[in-house]
Coordinates of C-alpha atoms in Angstrom, one line a residue:
M13 CA 0.1 0.2 -0.1
L14 CA 1.6 3.1 -0.9
G15 CA -0.4 6.7 0.5
V16 CA 0.5 10.4 -0.3
I17 CA -1.2 13.2 1.0
K18 CA -0.3 16.9 0.1
S19 CA -1.8 20.3 0.4
D20 CA -1.5 23.8 -1.6
V21 CA -2.7 27.2 -0.8
G22 CA -4.5 27.9 -3.9
R23 CA -4.1 31.0 -5.9
V24 CA -7.0 33.2 -4.4
R25 CA -6.6 32.6 -0.5
A26 CA -3.9 34.2 1.8
N27 CA -3.4 31.3 4.1
N28 CA -3.9 27.3 4.4
E29 CA -6.9 26.3 6.3
D30 CA -6.4 22.6 5.5
S31 CA -4.5 19.8 7.7
F32 CA -3.9 16.4 6.9
Y33 CA -2.2 13.2 8.6
F34 CA -0.8 10.3 7.2
P35 CA 1.2 7.6 9.2
P36 CA 4.8 8.1 9.1
K37 CA 6.9 6.1 6.7
D38 CA 8.1 2.9 8.3
S39 CA 6.2 3.3 11.3
K40 CA 4.0 0.6 12.8
L41 CA 1.2 2.9 13.2
P42 CA -2.6 2.1 11.6
E43 CA -2.7 2.8 7.9
L44 CA -5.3 6.1 8.8
F45 CA -4.9 9.0 6.6
I46 CA -7.1 12.2 7.4
V47 CA -8.2 15.4 5.1
A48 CA -9.8 18.4 7.0
D49 CA -10.7 21.6 5.9
G50 CA -11.1 24.4 8.4
M51 CA -13.2 27.3 8.4
G52 CA -13.4 30.4 10.4
G53 CA -11.9 34.1 10.5
H54 CA -8.2 35.2 12.0
Q55 CA -6.8 31.5 10.9
A56 CA -9.3 30.1 13.0
G57 CA -10.3 27.5 10.7
E58 CA -6.6 26.6 10.8
V59 CA -6.4 25.9 14.0
A60 CA -10.0 23.9 14.2
S61 CA -8.4 21.4 11.4
K62 CA -4.9 20.8 12.8
I63 CA -6.8 20.3 15.7
A64 CA -9.4 17.8 14.0
T65 CA -6.3 15.8 12.4
N66 CA -4.2 15.9 15.6
E67 CA -6.9 14.5 18.0
V68 CA -8.4 11.4 15.4
A69 CA -5.2 10.2 14.5
E70 CA -3.9 10.1 18.4
Y71 CA -7.2 8.6 19.5
I72 CA -7.3 6.2 16.9
N73 CA -3.3 5.5 16.8
S74 CA -3.7 4.5 20.5
H75 CA -6.7 2.4 20.6
L76 CA -6.8 0.6 17.6
S77 CA -5.5 -3.1 18.6
E78 CA -5.2 -6.4 16.3
N79 CA -8.1 -8.8 16.0
I80 CA -10.4 -5.9 16.9
S81 CA -14.0 -6.5 15.4
C82 CA -15.5 -4.2 12.7
E83 CA -17.9 -2.8 15.2
E84 CA -15.1 -1.9 17.4
I85 CA -13.2 -0.1 14.7
K86 CA -16.2 1.5 13.4
E87 CA -17.1 3.1 17.6
T88 CA -13.2 3.7 17.7
I89 CA -13.2 6.1 14.9
K90 CA -16.8 7.8 16.1
N91 CA -15.0 8.2 19.8
A92 CA -12.1 10.0 17.8
V93 CA -14.0 12.3 16.2
S94 CA -15.9 13.3 19.5
I95 CA -13.0 14.1 21.2
A96 CA -11.9 16.1 18.1
N97 CA -14.6 17.9 18.5
E98 CA -15.5 18.8 21.9
K99 CA -11.8 19.9 21.9
I100 CA -12.8 22.5 18.9
L101 CA -16.1 23.4 20.3
H102 CA -14.6 24.4 23.5
L103 CA -11.9 26.4 22.6
S104 CA -14.1 28.0 20.1
L105 CA -16.2 29.3 23.7
Q106 CA -13.0 29.8 25.4
K107 CA -11.3 32.3 23.1
D108 CA -13.4 35.1 21.3
E109 CA -11.0 34.6 18.2
F110 CA -11.4 31.2 17.9
F111 CA -15.6 31.8 18.1
G112 CA -17.5 30.1 15.5
M113 CA -14.3 28.1 14.3
G114 CA -15.3 24.5 12.8
T115 CA -13.6 22.0 10.2
T116 CA -14.9 19.1 7.9
L117 CA -13.2 15.8 8.5
T118 CA -12.7 12.8 6.2
A119 CA -10.4 9.9 7.9
A120 CA -9.8 6.4 5.7
L121 CA -8.4 3.6 8.1
F122 CA -7.0 0.5 6.2
Y123 CA -7.6 -2.8 8.5
G124 CA -7.6 -6.0 7.1
N125 CA -9.3 -6.3 3.6
Y126 CA -11.8 -3.0 4.3
V127 CA -11.4 0.7 4.4
Y128 CA -13.7 2.4 6.9
I129 CA -14.6 6.0 6.3
G130 CA -15.4 8.6 8.9
H131 CA -16.6 11.4 7.5
V132 CA -18.2 15.0 8.3
G133 CA -18.3 17.7 6.2
D134 CA -17.9 18.5 2.6
S135 CA -14.5 16.7 2.0
R136 CA -14.8 13.7 0.4
A137 CA -13.5 10.0 -0.2
Y138 CA -14.0 8.2 -3.5
L139 CA -13.2 5.0 -4.6
I140 CA -11.2 4.4 -8.5
R141 CA -11.6 0.7 -9.1
E142 CA -10.7 0.0 -12.8
N143 CA -12.1 2.5 -14.9
D144 CA -14.6 3.9 -12.9
I145 CA -14.8 6.4 -10.2
K146 CA -17.3 6.8 -7.2
Q147 CA -17.8 9.0 -4.7
L148 CA -18.3 7.1 -1.2
T149 CA -19.1 10.1 1.1
R150 CA -22.3 12.3 1.3
D151 CA -21.5 15.8 1.2
H152 CA -22.8 17.1 4.7
S153 CA -23.8 20.6 2.9
L154 CA -27.1 23.1 1.9
V155 CA -26.6 22.0 -2.1
W156 CA -26.4 18.5 -1.4
Q157 CA -29.4 18.5 0.6
L158 CA -31.3 20.2 -2.4
V159 CA -30.0 17.3 -4.8
E160 CA -31.3 14.8 -2.6
S161 CA -34.6 16.2 -2.7
G162 CA -34.7 16.8 -6.4
R163 CA -35.2 20.3 -6.1
I164 CA -31.7 20.9 -8.2
T165 CA -29.2 18.7 -10.0
M166 CA -25.8 18.3 -10.1
E167 CA -24.6 20.2 -12.8
E168 CA -26.5 23.0 -10.9
A169 CA -25.1 22.4 -7.7
R170 CA -21.7 22.9 -8.9
V171 CA -22.4 26.7 -9.7
H172 CA -25.4 27.2 -7.0
P173 CA -24.3 30.5 -5.0
M174 CA -25.0 28.7 -1.6
K175 CA -22.7 25.4 -2.5
N176 CA -20.1 26.4 0.4
I177 CA -22.4 26.4 3.1
I178 CA -22.2 23.1 5.0
T179 CA -24.5 21.4 7.2
K180 CA -22.3 19.6 9.4
A181 CA -19.0 19.9 10.8
L182 CA -16.5 20.0 13.9
G183 CA -17.0 22.4 16.4
T184 CA -20.6 23.4 15.8
E185 CA -22.5 21.4 17.4
R186 CA -22.2 19.0 20.4
D187 CA -23.7 15.9 19.8
L188 CA -22.0 15.4 16.4
E189 CA -22.8 12.0 15.0
P190 CA -20.2 11.2 11.6
D191 CA -21.1 9.1 8.8
I192 CA -18.9 5.7 9.1
L193 CA -18.5 3.3 6.0
K194 CA -17.1 -0.1 5.6
I195 CA -15.8 -0.6 2.3
A196 CA -14.2 -4.1 1.0
L197 CA -11.4 -3.8 -0.9
K198 CA -10.0 -5.2 -4.1
D199 CA -6.5 -5.4 -5.8
N200 CA -5.5 -2.3 -7.2
D201 CA -8.3 0.0 -5.6
I202 CA -7.5 3.5 -5.2
I203 CA -8.9 5.7 -2.3
L204 CA -8.7 9.3 -3.0
L205 CA -9.5 11.9 -0.1
C206 CA -9.5 15.4 -0.9
S207 CA -11.1 19.0 0.3
D208 CA -13.3 20.7 -1.7
G209 CA -10.9 22.9 -3.4
L210 CA -10.4 19.9 -5.6
T211 CA -13.8 19.0 -6.3
N212 CA -14.9 22.5 -7.1
M213 CA -12.8 23.4 -9.7
L214 CA -12.4 19.4 -10.8
E215 CA -15.3 16.9 -12.4
N216 CA -15.1 13.2 -11.1
D217 CA -14.3 12.1 -14.3
E218 CA -11.1 14.7 -14.5
I219 CA -10.4 13.2 -11.3
K220 CA -10.6 9.7 -12.2
D221 CA -8.4 10.5 -15.8
I222 CA -5.3 12.4 -14.2
V223 CA -5.0 9.4 -11.1
L224 CA -5.0 7.0 -13.9
S225 CA -3.0 8.5 -16.7
A226 CA -0.4 9.7 -13.6
K227 CA -0.1 5.7 -12.0
E228 CA 2.0 6.9 -9.3
P229 CA 0.1 8.5 -6.3
E230 CA 2.4 11.2 -5.8
K231 CA 2.6 12.4 -9.4
A232 CA -1.0 11.9 -9.5
V233 CA -1.5 14.2 -6.3
Q234 CA 0.6 16.9 -7.9
K235 CA -1.1 16.8 -10.9
L236 CA -4.6 17.3 -9.6
I237 CA -3.4 20.1 -7.4
D238 CA -1.9 21.5 -10.8
Y239 CA -4.6 21.2 -12.5
A240 CA -7.1 22.7 -10.2
N241 CA -5.2 26.0 -9.9
F242 CA -5.0 26.0 -13.5
K243 CA -8.6 26.4 -13.5
G244 CA -8.7 28.9 -10.7
G245 CA -7.3 27.3 -7.4
E246 CA -10.1 29.3 -5.8
D247 CA -9.8 27.8 -2.3
N248 CA -7.2 25.6 -0.7
I249 CA -6.4 22.3 -2.4
T250 CA -5.6 19.2 -0.6
V251 CA -5.5 15.8 -2.1
G252 CA -4.8 12.6 -0.5
I253 CA -4.6 9.4 -2.9
I254 CA -3.9 5.5 -1.4
K255 CA -3.1 2.7 -3.9
V256 CA -3.8 -1.1 -2.7
D257 CA -1.7 -3.5 -4.4
E258 CA -2.6 -6.8 -3.2
V259 CA -5.6 -7.4 -1.0
G260 CA -4.5 -10.3 1.4
C261 CA -6.5 -13.3 2.5
E262 CA -9.4 -12.8 5.3

């Protein structure tokens, strides 16, 4: 398995409010990858996203053990998100400069022949399998609700004036329930994590074509960032690609 995550400030924003995590090279830590996209003025978004990635990674790394059950893995991810949420919310209420801060979070934990996704907000996880791309997560956003209710199309959602309004984020409510997914993996699967700085600039098929043509995850990540900047770079851009070589036996 080979995983790479990179982040770029883009061409419009003054600072980068995205954060990410992946396990250090040659470590025995869990195969965990996280992307978070912060929000809030005075660099509060940057603080929120960093807290989220640090807290979630620390909790999962210290609580995941061998021979853990599927339900225990899901509960571990849920608890990690809850702890991060509480810390961000507490800090936002304690300091005026952090009031109202929050962050999205999308985490991919590889365990056995599966990847477990923990998700809050509108950062995304995709599965690229053979020549197809599938969005695994559903955006917690106003326009996504409008699409699901049939009031607008996906094409209209991409240019909707309220496309950046999210309905769920860490640090904005006490009782936060993340989406938890379990996906069975196949040989040569690719999991892609990204902030909306990528998906607001590129169509899904463009993402897929770049990833498959680049072959190597590091080159694919850089090409995606470069192309998002070429098309405007209106937000911070964070992209993670994890390539699964062979799936072992159960």
